[in-house]
Amino acid sequence: MIAIIDYGAGNLFSVKNALDFLGIENKLTSKISDLQAADELILPGVGAFPDAMKMLVSSGLDRVIKELAEEKPLLGICLGMQLLFEKGYEFEETDGLGLIEGCVKLIDAGGQKIPHMGWNDLTLLNPCAMTKDVEKGDFVYFVHSYRADTPPENISCYTVYHEQIPALVHKGNVYGAQFHPEKSSDVGLKMLRNFASLTEGKAKQ
């Protein structure tokens, strides 16, 4: 079962609807016991980095997420992906969850529109379990103004919007998608299915 972490940051139901469509058992929840019982965790989110971190800290979910990420797969989506890093610089410097090295800063769009919004193609850099059967040139859907700045070894695939933007990051049990897999047609659904399959082998042992 996948627990979709409800901490008040929105974008919950589109993720749930995608998992329901795939027939993957899931639950929207903020209960610590539900998170502990889940096989995988998804941290979604839209909005501002400082506000989201305040909600996580005030609820105590920040500590729970960091503890559980040591033992089970965690996927951050859009703002949820940005929260995985050490710091964010949206409006003010804010500590993130610190699960992946790096920070989150405003896109250098080179005069193009911000937010970066629409379909962009992917280039694989360090393939991971979530990119199984994903090919160079596959398109996914983005809506964001900030991007991760992290060492190349943490970047599974990237896109280009004037500058190189990490699209999918990965370290240990932790994955982060800057794009919206739930809105990215067959490619995004394939990645969600790959994520849900991460613990299947363990369950059969």
mmCIF file with all atom_site columns, C-alpha atoms in Angstrom:
data_model
loop_
_atom_site.group_PDB
_atom_site.id
_atom_site.type_symbol
_atom_site.label_atom_id
_atom_site.label_alt_id
_atom_site.label_comp_id
_atom_site.label_asym_id
_atom_site.label_entity_id
_atom_site.label_seq_id
_atom_site.pdbx_PDB_ins_code
_atom_site.Cartn_x
_atom_site.Cartn_y
_atom_site.Cartn_z
_atom_site.occupancy
_atom_site.B_iso_or_equiv
_atom_site.pdbx_formal_charge
_atom_site.auth_seq_id
_atom_site.auth_comp_id
_atom_site.auth_asym_id
_atom_site.auth_atom_id
_atom_site.pdbx_PDB_model_num
ATOM 1   C CA . MET A 1 1   ? 0.000  0.000   0.000   1.00 0.00 ? 1   MET A CA 1
ATOM 2   C CA . ILE A 1 2   ? 1.211  3.507   -0.859  1.00 0.00 ? 2   ILE A CA 1
ATOM 3   C CA . ALA A 1 3   ? 0.554  6.247   1.690   1.00 0.00 ? 3   ALA A CA 1
ATOM 4   C CA . ILE A 1 4   ? 0.045  9.684   0.122   1.00 0.00 ? 4   ILE A CA 1
ATOM 5   C CA . ILE A 1 5   ? 1.133  12.115  2.816   1.00 0.00 ? 5   ILE A CA 1
ATOM 6   C CA . ASP A 1 6   ? -1.551 14.716  3.526   1.00 0.00 ? 6   ASP A CA 1
ATOM 7   C CA . TYR A 1 7   ? 0.094  17.717  5.131   1.00 0.00 ? 7   TYR A CA 1
ATOM 8   C CA . GLY A 1 8   ? -2.094 20.449  3.641   1.00 0.00 ? 8   GLY A CA 1
ATOM 9   C CA . ALA A 1 9   ? -0.032 21.259  0.542   1.00 0.00 ? 9   ALA A CA 1
ATOM 10  C CA . GLY A 1 10  ? -2.536 20.219  -2.130  1.00 0.00 ? 10  GLY A CA 1
ATOM 11  C CA . ASN A 1 11  ? -2.150 18.150  -5.305  1.00 0.00 ? 11  ASN A CA 1
ATOM 12  C CA . LEU A 1 12  ? -3.289 15.072  -3.404  1.00 0.00 ? 12  LEU A CA 1
ATOM 13  C CA . PHE A 1 13  ? -6.264 13.895  -5.399  1.00 0.00 ? 13  PHE A CA 1
ATOM 14  C CA . SER A 1 14  ? -4.604 13.939  -8.813  1.00 0.00 ? 14  SER A CA 1
ATOM 15  C CA . VAL A 1 15  ? -1.959 11.572  -7.441  1.00 0.00 ? 15  VAL A CA 1
ATOM 16  C CA . LYS A 1 16  ? -4.589 9.384   -5.800  1.00 0.00 ? 16  LYS A CA 1
ATOM 17  C CA . ASN A 1 17  ? -6.664 9.279   -8.984  1.00 0.00 ? 17  ASN A CA 1
ATOM 18  C CA . ALA A 1 18  ? -3.627 8.125   -10.988 1.00 0.00 ? 18  ALA A CA 1
ATOM 19  C CA . LEU A 1 19  ? -2.870 5.339   -8.501  1.00 0.00 ? 19  LEU A CA 1
ATOM 20  C CA . ASP A 1 20  ? -6.538 4.327   -8.468  1.00 0.00 ? 20  ASP A CA 1
ATOM 21  C CA . PHE A 1 21  ? -6.492 4.176   -12.273 1.00 0.00 ? 21  PHE A CA 1
ATOM 22  C CA . LEU A 1 22  ? -3.469 1.863   -12.110 1.00 0.00 ? 22  LEU A CA 1
ATOM 23  C CA . GLY A 1 23  ? -5.191 -0.348  -9.546  1.00 0.00 ? 23  GLY A CA 1
ATOM 24  C CA . ILE A 1 24  ? -2.523 0.382   -6.926  1.00 0.00 ? 24  ILE A CA 1
ATOM 25  C CA . GLU A 1 25  ? -3.710 0.318   -3.324  1.00 0.00 ? 25  GLU A CA 1
ATOM 26  C CA . ASN A 1 26  ? -3.234 3.730   -1.727  1.00 0.00 ? 26  ASN A CA 1
ATOM 27  C CA . LYS A 1 27  ? -4.430 5.946   1.084   1.00 0.00 ? 27  LYS A CA 1
ATOM 28  C CA . LEU A 1 28  ? -4.476 9.689   1.726   1.00 0.00 ? 28  LEU A CA 1
ATOM 29  C CA . THR A 1 29  ? -3.341 10.131  5.298   1.00 0.00 ? 29  THR A CA 1
ATOM 30  C CA . SER A 1 30  ? -1.526 12.217  7.876   1.00 0.00 ? 30  SER A CA 1
ATOM 31  C CA . LYS A 1 31  ? -1.559 9.475   10.518  1.00 0.00 ? 31  LYS A CA 1
ATOM 32  C CA . ILE A 1 32  ? 1.880  8.298   11.597  1.00 0.00 ? 32  ILE A CA 1
ATOM 33  C CA . SER A 1 33  ? 0.590  4.744   12.071  1.00 0.00 ? 33  SER A CA 1
ATOM 34  C CA . ASP A 1 34  ? -0.584 4.673   8.432   1.00 0.00 ? 34  ASP A CA 1
ATOM 35  C CA . LEU A 1 35  ? 2.795  5.894   7.210   1.00 0.00 ? 35  LEU A CA 1
ATOM 36  C CA . GLN A 1 36  ? 4.568  3.272   9.283   1.00 0.00 ? 36  GLN A CA 1
ATOM 37  C CA . ALA A 1 37  ? 2.322  0.521   7.888   1.00 0.00 ? 37  ALA A CA 1
ATOM 38  C CA . ALA A 1 38  ? 2.700  1.587   4.241   1.00 0.00 ? 38  ALA A CA 1
ATOM 39  C CA . ASP A 1 39  ? 5.039  -0.092  1.760   1.00 0.00 ? 39  ASP A CA 1
ATOM 40  C CA . GLU A 1 40  ? 5.912  3.175   0.003   1.00 0.00 ? 40  GLU A CA 1
ATOM 41  C CA . LEU A 1 41  ? 5.327  6.868   0.674   1.00 0.00 ? 41  LEU A CA 1
ATOM 42  C CA . ILE A 1 42  ? 4.496  9.719   -1.696  1.00 0.00 ? 42  ILE A CA 1
ATOM 43  C CA . LEU A 1 43  ? 5.063  13.346  -0.674  1.00 0.00 ? 43  LEU A CA 1
ATOM 44  C CA . PRO A 1 44  ? 3.126  15.539  -3.133  1.00 0.00 ? 44  PRO A CA 1
ATOM 45  C CA . GLY A 1 45  ? 2.698  19.289  -3.025  1.00 0.00 ? 45  GLY A CA 1
ATOM 46  C CA . VAL A 1 46  ? 2.090  22.570  -4.773  1.00 0.00 ? 46  VAL A CA 1
ATOM 47  C CA . GLY A 1 47  ? 2.779  26.009  -3.359  1.00 0.00 ? 47  GLY A CA 1
ATOM 48  C CA . ALA A 1 48  ? 5.699  27.661  -1.602  1.00 0.00 ? 48  ALA A CA 1
ATOM 49  C CA . PHE A 1 49  ? 8.673  25.872  -0.022  1.00 0.00 ? 49  PHE A CA 1
ATOM 50  C CA . PRO A 1 50  ? 8.650  27.805  3.308   1.00 0.00 ? 50  PRO A CA 1
ATOM 51  C CA . ASP A 1 51  ? 4.921  27.274  3.891   1.00 0.00 ? 51  ASP A CA 1
ATOM 52  C CA . ALA A 1 52  ? 5.158  23.550  3.132   1.00 0.00 ? 52  ALA A CA 1
ATOM 53  C CA . MET A 1 53  ? 8.097  23.053  5.491   1.00 0.00 ? 53  MET A CA 1
ATOM 54  C CA . LYS A 1 54  ? 6.272  24.927  8.261   1.00 0.00 ? 54  LYS A CA 1
ATOM 55  C CA . MET A 1 55  ? 3.316  22.556  7.874   1.00 0.00 ? 55  MET A CA 1
ATOM 56  C CA . LEU A 1 56  ? 5.575  19.503  7.978   1.00 0.00 ? 56  LEU A CA 1
ATOM 57  C CA . VAL A 1 57  ? 7.480  20.729  11.031  1.00 0.00 ? 57  VAL A CA 1
ATOM 58  C CA . SER A 1 58  ? 4.395  21.856  12.962  1.00 0.00 ? 58  SER A CA 1
ATOM 59  C CA . SER A 1 59  ? 2.772  18.452  12.454  1.00 0.00 ? 59  SER A CA 1
ATOM 60  C CA . GLY A 1 60  ? 5.948  16.524  13.302  1.00 0.00 ? 60  GLY A CA 1
ATOM 61  C CA . LEU A 1 61  ? 5.765  14.780  9.940   1.00 0.00 ? 61  LEU A CA 1
ATOM 62  C CA . ASP A 1 62  ? 9.220  16.033  8.972   1.00 0.00 ? 62  ASP A CA 1
ATOM 63  C CA . ARG A 1 63  ? 10.843 13.768  11.572  1.00 0.00 ? 63  ARG A CA 1
ATOM 64  C CA . VAL A 1 64  ? 8.635  10.804  10.658  1.00 0.00 ? 64  VAL A CA 1
ATOM 65  C CA . ILE A 1 65  ? 9.391  11.140  6.938   1.00 0.00 ? 65  ILE A CA 1
ATOM 66  C CA . LYS A 1 66  ? 13.135 11.291  7.550   1.00 0.00 ? 66  LYS A CA 1
ATOM 67  C CA . GLU A 1 67  ? 13.014 8.206   9.761   1.00 0.00 ? 67  GLU A CA 1
ATOM 68  C CA . LEU A 1 68  ? 10.847 6.154   7.401   1.00 0.00 ? 68  LEU A CA 1
ATOM 69  C CA . ALA A 1 69  ? 12.886 7.103   4.324   1.00 0.00 ? 69  ALA A CA 1
ATOM 70  C CA . GLU A 1 70  ? 15.730 5.044   5.774   1.00 0.00 ? 70  GLU A CA 1
ATOM 71  C CA . GLU A 1 71  ? 13.712 1.850   5.409   1.00 0.00 ? 71  GLU A CA 1
ATOM 72  C CA . LYS A 1 72  ? 11.073 2.312   2.684   1.00 0.00 ? 72  LYS A CA 1
ATOM 73  C CA . PRO A 1 73  ? 10.785 4.057   -0.715  1.00 0.00 ? 73  PRO A CA 1
ATOM 74  C CA . LEU A 1 74  ? 9.754  7.711   -0.684  1.00 0.00 ? 74  LEU A CA 1
ATOM 75  C CA . LEU A 1 75  ? 8.733  9.690   -3.773  1.00 0.00 ? 75  LEU A CA 1
ATOM 76  C CA . GLY A 1 76  ? 8.471  13.474  -3.674  1.00 0.00 ? 76  GLY A CA 1
ATOM 77  C CA . ILE A 1 77  ? 6.490  15.111  -6.495  1.00 0.00 ? 77  ILE A CA 1
ATOM 78  C CA . CYS A 1 78  ? 6.935  18.738  -7.654  1.00 0.00 ? 78  CYS A CA 1
ATOM 79  C CA . LEU A 1 79  ? 7.120  20.797  -4.425  1.00 0.00 ? 79  LEU A CA 1
ATOM 80  C CA . GLY A 1 80  ? 7.375  17.504  -2.562  1.00 0.00 ? 80  GLY A CA 1
ATOM 81  C CA . MET A 1 81  ? 10.511 16.728  -4.572  1.00 0.00 ? 81  MET A CA 1
ATOM 82  C CA . GLN A 1 82  ? 12.027 20.118  -3.703  1.00 0.00 ? 82  GLN A CA 1
ATOM 83  C CA . LEU A 1 83  ? 11.422 19.548  0.009   1.00 0.00 ? 83  LEU A CA 1
ATOM 84  C CA . LEU A 1 84  ? 13.739 16.527  -0.123  1.00 0.00 ? 84  LEU A CA 1
ATOM 85  C CA . PHE A 1 85  ? 16.797 18.799  -0.394  1.00 0.00 ? 85  PHE A CA 1
ATOM 86  C CA . GLU A 1 86  ? 18.814 20.575  2.280   1.00 0.00 ? 86  GLU A CA 1
ATOM 87  C CA . LYS A 1 87  ? 17.646 24.129  1.633   1.00 0.00 ? 87  LYS A CA 1
ATOM 88  C CA . GLY A 1 88  ? 15.208 26.143  -0.446  1.00 0.00 ? 88  GLY A CA 1
ATOM 89  C CA . TYR A 1 89  ? 15.506 29.794  -1.492  1.00 0.00 ? 89  TYR A CA 1
ATOM 90  C CA . GLU A 1 90  ? 11.901 30.631  -2.367  1.00 0.00 ? 90  GLU A CA 1
ATOM 91  C CA . PHE A 1 91  ? 11.154 33.999  -0.686  1.00 0.00 ? 91  PHE A CA 1
ATOM 92  C CA . GLU A 1 92  ? 13.593 33.175  2.129   1.00 0.00 ? 92  GLU A CA 1
ATOM 93  C CA . GLU A 1 93  ? 16.245 30.611  3.010   1.00 0.00 ? 93  GLU A CA 1
ATOM 94  C CA . THR A 1 94  ? 14.472 27.602  4.507   1.00 0.00 ? 94  THR A CA 1
ATOM 95  C CA . ASP A 1 95  ? 15.790 24.263  5.715   1.00 0.00 ? 95  ASP A CA 1
ATOM 96  C CA . GLY A 1 96  ? 14.379 21.270  3.842   1.00 0.00 ? 96  GLY A CA 1
ATOM 97  C CA . LEU A 1 97  ? 14.247 17.617  4.827   1.00 0.00 ? 97  LEU A CA 1
ATOM 98  C CA . GLY A 1 98  ? 17.915 17.109  3.947   1.00 0.00 ? 98  GLY A CA 1
ATOM 99  C CA . LEU A 1 99  ? 17.436 13.662  2.409   1.00 0.00 ? 99  LEU A CA 1
ATOM 100 C CA . ILE A 1 100 ? 19.376 14.564  -0.745  1.00 0.00 ? 100 ILE A CA 1
ATOM 101 C CA . GLU A 1 101 ? 22.352 16.905  -0.988  1.00 0.00 ? 101 GLU A CA 1
ATOM 102 C CA . GLY A 1 102 ? 21.681 20.237  -2.641  1.00 0.00 ? 102 GLY A CA 1
ATOM 103 C CA . CYS A 1 103 ? 19.367 23.205  -2.627  1.00 0.00 ? 103 CYS A CA 1
ATOM 104 C CA . VAL A 1 104 ? 16.398 24.578  -4.554  1.00 0.00 ? 104 VAL A CA 1
ATOM 105 C CA . LYS A 1 105 ? 16.727 27.885  -6.399  1.00 0.00 ? 105 LYS A CA 1
ATOM 106 C CA . LEU A 1 106 ? 14.957 29.978  -9.023  1.00 0.00 ? 106 LEU A CA 1
ATOM 107 C CA . ILE A 1 107 ? 15.258 28.746  -12.606 1.00 0.00 ? 107 ILE A CA 1
ATOM 108 C CA . ASP A 1 108 ? 17.535 30.748  -14.880 1.00 0.00 ? 108 ASP A CA 1
ATOM 109 C CA . ALA A 1 109 ? 15.148 30.708  -17.828 1.00 0.00 ? 109 ALA A CA 1
ATOM 110 C CA . GLY A 1 110 ? 17.244 32.968  -20.061 1.00 0.00 ? 110 GLY A CA 1
ATOM 111 C CA . GLY A 1 111 ? 14.345 35.291  -20.754 1.00 0.00 ? 111 GLY A CA 1
ATOM 112 C CA . GLN A 1 112 ? 11.791 32.514  -21.233 1.00 0.00 ? 112 GLN A CA 1
ATOM 113 C CA . LYS A 1 113 ? 8.589  32.477  -19.207 1.00 0.00 ? 113 LYS A CA 1
ATOM 114 C CA . ILE A 1 114 ? 8.559  31.496  -15.553 1.00 0.00 ? 114 ILE A CA 1
ATOM 115 C CA . PRO A 1 115 ? 6.931  29.309  -14.357 1.00 0.00 ? 115 PRO A CA 1
ATOM 116 C CA . HIS A 1 116 ? 8.312  26.656  -16.641 1.00 0.00 ? 116 HIS A CA 1
ATOM 117 C CA . MET A 1 117 ? 5.053  25.028  -17.697 1.00 0.00 ? 117 MET A CA 1
ATOM 118 C CA . GLY A 1 118 ? 4.312  22.367  -20.271 1.00 0.00 ? 118 GLY A CA 1
ATOM 119 C CA . TRP A 1 119 ? 5.705  19.220  -21.843 1.00 0.00 ? 119 TRP A CA 1
ATOM 120 C CA . ASN A 1 120 ? 9.463  18.689  -22.012 1.00 0.00 ? 120 ASN A CA 1
ATOM 121 C CA . ASP A 1 121 ? 11.552 15.724  -23.070 1.00 0.00 ? 121 ASP A CA 1
ATOM 122 C CA . LEU A 1 122 ? 13.786 13.697  -20.773 1.00 0.00 ? 122 LEU A CA 1
ATOM 123 C CA . THR A 1 123 ? 17.452 12.771  -21.068 1.00 0.00 ? 123 THR A CA 1
ATOM 124 C CA . LEU A 1 124 ? 18.588 9.823   -18.966 1.00 0.00 ? 124 LEU A CA 1
ATOM 125 C CA . LEU A 1 125 ? 21.735 10.427  -16.931 1.00 0.00 ? 125 LEU A CA 1
ATOM 126 C CA . ASN A 1 126 ? 21.796 7.784   -14.186 1.00 0.00 ? 126 ASN A CA 1
ATOM 127 C CA . PRO A 1 127 ? 18.930 5.328   -14.814 1.00 0.00 ? 127 PRO A CA 1
ATOM 128 C CA . CYS A 1 128 ? 17.185 4.000   -11.718 1.00 0.00 ? 128 CYS A CA 1
ATOM 129 C CA . ALA A 1 129 ? 14.306 1.671   -10.896 1.00 0.00 ? 129 ALA A CA 1
ATOM 130 C CA . MET A 1 130 ? 11.735 4.359   -11.678 1.00 0.00 ? 130 MET A CA 1
ATOM 131 C CA . THR A 1 131 ? 13.101 4.918   -15.196 1.00 0.00 ? 131 THR A CA 1
ATOM 132 C CA . LYS A 1 132 ? 12.697 1.277   -16.251 1.00 0.00 ? 132 LYS A CA 1
ATOM 133 C CA . ASP A 1 133 ? 11.353 1.256   -19.842 1.00 0.00 ? 133 ASP A CA 1
ATOM 134 C CA . VAL A 1 134 ? 11.628 5.062   -20.026 1.00 0.00 ? 134 VAL A CA 1
ATOM 135 C CA . GLU A 1 135 ? 13.470 6.216   -23.132 1.00 0.00 ? 135 GLU A CA 1
ATOM 136 C CA . LYS A 1 136 ? 15.407 9.320   -24.129 1.00 0.00 ? 136 LYS A CA 1
ATOM 137 C CA . GLY A 1 137 ? 12.991 11.772  -25.673 1.00 0.00 ? 137 GLY A CA 1
ATOM 138 C CA . ASP A 1 138 ? 9.951  10.700  -23.651 1.00 0.00 ? 138 ASP A CA 1
ATOM 139 C CA . PHE A 1 139 ? 7.905  13.750  -22.652 1.00 0.00 ? 139 PHE A CA 1
ATOM 140 C CA . VAL A 1 140 ? 6.544  14.624  -19.203 1.00 0.00 ? 140 VAL A CA 1
ATOM 141 C CA . TYR A 1 141 ? 4.584  17.573  -17.819 1.00 0.00 ? 141 TYR A CA 1
ATOM 142 C CA . PHE A 1 142 ? 6.167  20.334  -15.704 1.00 0.00 ? 142 PHE A CA 1
ATOM 143 C CA . VAL A 1 143 ? 4.784  23.291  -13.730 1.00 0.00 ? 143 VAL A CA 1
ATOM 144 C CA . HIS A 1 144 ? 7.445  24.988  -11.575 1.00 0.00 ? 144 HIS A CA 1
ATOM 145 C CA . SER A 1 145 ? 9.562  28.100  -11.045 1.00 0.00 ? 145 SER A CA 1
ATOM 146 C CA . TYR A 1 146 ? 12.339 26.594  -8.925  1.00 0.00 ? 146 TYR A CA 1
ATOM 147 C CA . ARG A 1 147 ? 14.733 23.743  -9.597  1.00 0.00 ? 147 ARG A CA 1
ATOM 148 C CA . ALA A 1 148 ? 17.080 21.491  -7.678  1.00 0.00 ? 148 ALA A CA 1
ATOM 149 C CA . ASP A 1 149 ? 20.821 22.156  -7.665  1.00 0.00 ? 149 ASP A CA 1
ATOM 150 C CA . THR A 1 150 ? 22.390 18.802  -6.746  1.00 0.00 ? 150 THR A CA 1
ATOM 151 C CA . PRO A 1 151 ? 25.461 16.711  -7.682  1.00 0.00 ? 151 PRO A CA 1
ATOM 152 C CA . PRO A 1 152 ? 25.125 14.814  -11.011 1.00 0.00 ? 152 PRO A CA 1
ATOM 153 C CA . GLU A 1 153 ? 25.196 11.420  -9.305  1.00 0.00 ? 153 GLU A CA 1
ATOM 154 C CA . ASN A 1 154 ? 21.798 12.214  -7.743  1.00 0.00 ? 154 ASN A CA 1
ATOM 155 C CA . ILE A 1 155 ? 20.190 13.027  -11.103 1.00 0.00 ? 155 ILE A CA 1
ATOM 156 C CA . SER A 1 156 ? 18.436 10.140  -12.815 1.00 0.00 ? 156 SER A CA 1
ATOM 157 C CA . CYS A 1 157 ? 17.181 12.200  -15.760 1.00 0.00 ? 157 CYS A CA 1
ATOM 158 C CA . TYR A 1 158 ? 16.959 15.848  -16.695 1.00 0.00 ? 158 TYR A CA 1
ATOM 159 C CA . THR A 1 159 ? 15.309 18.257  -19.084 1.00 0.00 ? 159 THR A CA 1
ATOM 160 C CA . VAL A 1 160 ? 16.499 21.568  -20.495 1.00 0.00 ? 160 VAL A CA 1
ATOM 161 C CA . TYR A 1 161 ? 14.724 24.914  -20.141 1.00 0.00 ? 161 TYR A CA 1
ATOM 162 C CA . HIS A 1 162 ? 17.572 27.274  -21.026 1.00 0.00 ? 162 HIS A CA 1
ATOM 163 C CA . GLU A 1 163 ? 19.557 25.487  -18.320 1.00 0.00 ? 163 GLU A CA 1
ATOM 164 C CA . GLN A 1 164 ? 19.704 21.834  -17.305 1.00 0.00 ? 164 GLN A CA 1
ATOM 165 C CA . ILE A 1 165 ? 16.937 21.014  -14.832 1.00 0.00 ? 165 ILE A CA 1
ATOM 166 C CA . PRO A 1 166 ? 16.896 17.793  -12.790 1.00 0.00 ? 166 PRO A CA 1
ATOM 167 C CA . ALA A 1 167 ? 13.637 16.064  -13.665 1.00 0.00 ? 167 ALA A CA 1
ATOM 168 C CA . LEU A 1 168 ? 14.012 12.906  -11.589 1.00 0.00 ? 168 LEU A CA 1
ATOM 169 C CA . VAL A 1 169 ? 16.439 12.562  -8.688  1.00 0.00 ? 169 VAL A CA 1
ATOM 170 C CA . HIS A 1 170 ? 17.340 9.473   -6.714  1.00 0.00 ? 170 HIS A CA 1
ATOM 171 C CA . LYS A 1 171 ? 19.419 8.584   -3.681  1.00 0.00 ? 171 LYS A CA 1
ATOM 172 C CA . GLY A 1 172 ? 18.942 5.323   -1.791  1.00 0.00 ? 172 GLY A CA 1
ATOM 173 C CA . ASN A 1 173 ? 15.261 4.887   -0.989  1.00 0.00 ? 173 ASN A CA 1
ATOM 174 C CA . VAL A 1 174 ? 14.472 8.481   -1.920  1.00 0.00 ? 174 VAL A CA 1
ATOM 175 C CA . TYR A 1 175 ? 13.139 9.555   -5.317  1.00 0.00 ? 175 TYR A CA 1
ATOM 176 C CA . GLY A 1 176 ? 11.959 12.954  -6.486  1.00 0.00 ? 176 GLY A CA 1
ATOM 177 C CA . ALA A 1 177 ? 10.085 13.980  -9.629  1.00 0.00 ? 177 ALA A CA 1
ATOM 178 C CA . GLN A 1 178 ? 10.083 17.669  -10.527 1.00 0.00 ? 178 GLN A CA 1
ATOM 179 C CA . PHE A 1 179 ? 7.461  16.923  -13.176 1.00 0.00 ? 179 PHE A CA 1
ATOM 180 C CA . HIS A 1 180 ? 3.982  15.595  -12.453 1.00 0.00 ? 180 HIS A CA 1
ATOM 181 C CA . PRO A 1 181 ? 3.946  11.856  -13.247 1.00 0.00 ? 181 PRO A CA 1
ATOM 182 C CA . GLU A 1 182 ? 0.213  11.753  -12.548 1.00 0.00 ? 182 GLU A CA 1
ATOM 183 C CA . LYS A 1 183 ? -0.319 14.276  -15.373 1.00 0.00 ? 183 LYS A CA 1
ATOM 184 C CA . SER A 1 184 ? 2.302  12.881  -17.769 1.00 0.00 ? 184 SER A CA 1
ATOM 185 C CA . SER A 1 185 ? 0.212  10.354  -19.683 1.00 0.00 ? 185 SER A CA 1
ATOM 186 C CA . ASP A 1 186 ? 1.649  6.868   -20.279 1.00 0.00 ? 186 ASP A CA 1
ATOM 187 C CA . VAL A 1 187 ? 5.233  7.820   -19.377 1.00 0.00 ? 187 VAL A CA 1
ATOM 188 C CA . GLY A 1 188 ? 4.257  9.199   -15.980 1.00 0.00 ? 188 GLY A CA 1
ATOM 189 C CA . LEU A 1 189 ? 1.943  6.296   -15.216 1.00 0.00 ? 189 LEU A CA 1
ATOM 190 C CA . LYS A 1 190 ? 4.750  3.910   -16.112 1.00 0.00 ? 190 LYS A CA 1
ATOM 191 C CA . MET A 1 191 ? 7.007  5.626   -13.564 1.00 0.00 ? 191 MET A CA 1
ATOM 192 C CA . LEU A 1 192 ? 4.351  5.465   -10.868 1.00 0.00 ? 192 LEU A CA 1
ATOM 193 C CA . ARG A 1 193 ? 3.905  1.771   -11.585 1.00 0.00 ? 193 ARG A CA 1
ATOM 194 C CA . ASN A 1 194 ? 7.682  1.300   -11.348 1.00 0.00 ? 194 ASN A CA 1
ATOM 195 C CA . PHE A 1 195 ? 7.711  3.077   -7.993  1.00 0.00 ? 195 PHE A CA 1
ATOM 196 C CA . ALA A 1 196 ? 4.865  0.935   -6.671  1.00 0.00 ? 196 ALA A CA 1
ATOM 197 C CA . SER A 1 197 ? 6.804  -2.184  -7.715  1.00 0.00 ? 197 SER A CA 1
ATOM 198 C CA . LEU A 1 198 ? 9.884  -1.345  -5.643  1.00 0.00 ? 198 LEU A CA 1
ATOM 199 C CA . THR A 1 199 ? 8.818  -3.417  -2.648  1.00 0.00 ? 199 THR A CA 1
ATOM 200 C CA . GLU A 1 200 ? 7.190  -6.300  -4.530  1.00 0.00 ? 200 GLU A CA 1
ATOM 201 C CA . GLY A 1 201 ? 10.360 -8.372  -4.531  1.00 0.00 ? 201 GLY A CA 1
ATOM 202 C CA . LYS A 1 202 ? 10.802 -7.884  -0.773  1.00 0.00 ? 202 LYS A CA 1
ATOM 203 C CA . ALA A 1 203 ? 7.199  -8.893  -0.150  1.00 0.00 ? 203 ALA A CA 1
ATOM 204 C CA . LYS A 1 204 ? 7.733  -12.182 -1.987  1.00 0.00 ? 204 LYS A CA 1
ATOM 205 C CA . GLN A 1 205 ? 10.852 -13.104 -0.023  1.00 0.00 ? 205 GLN A CA 1
#
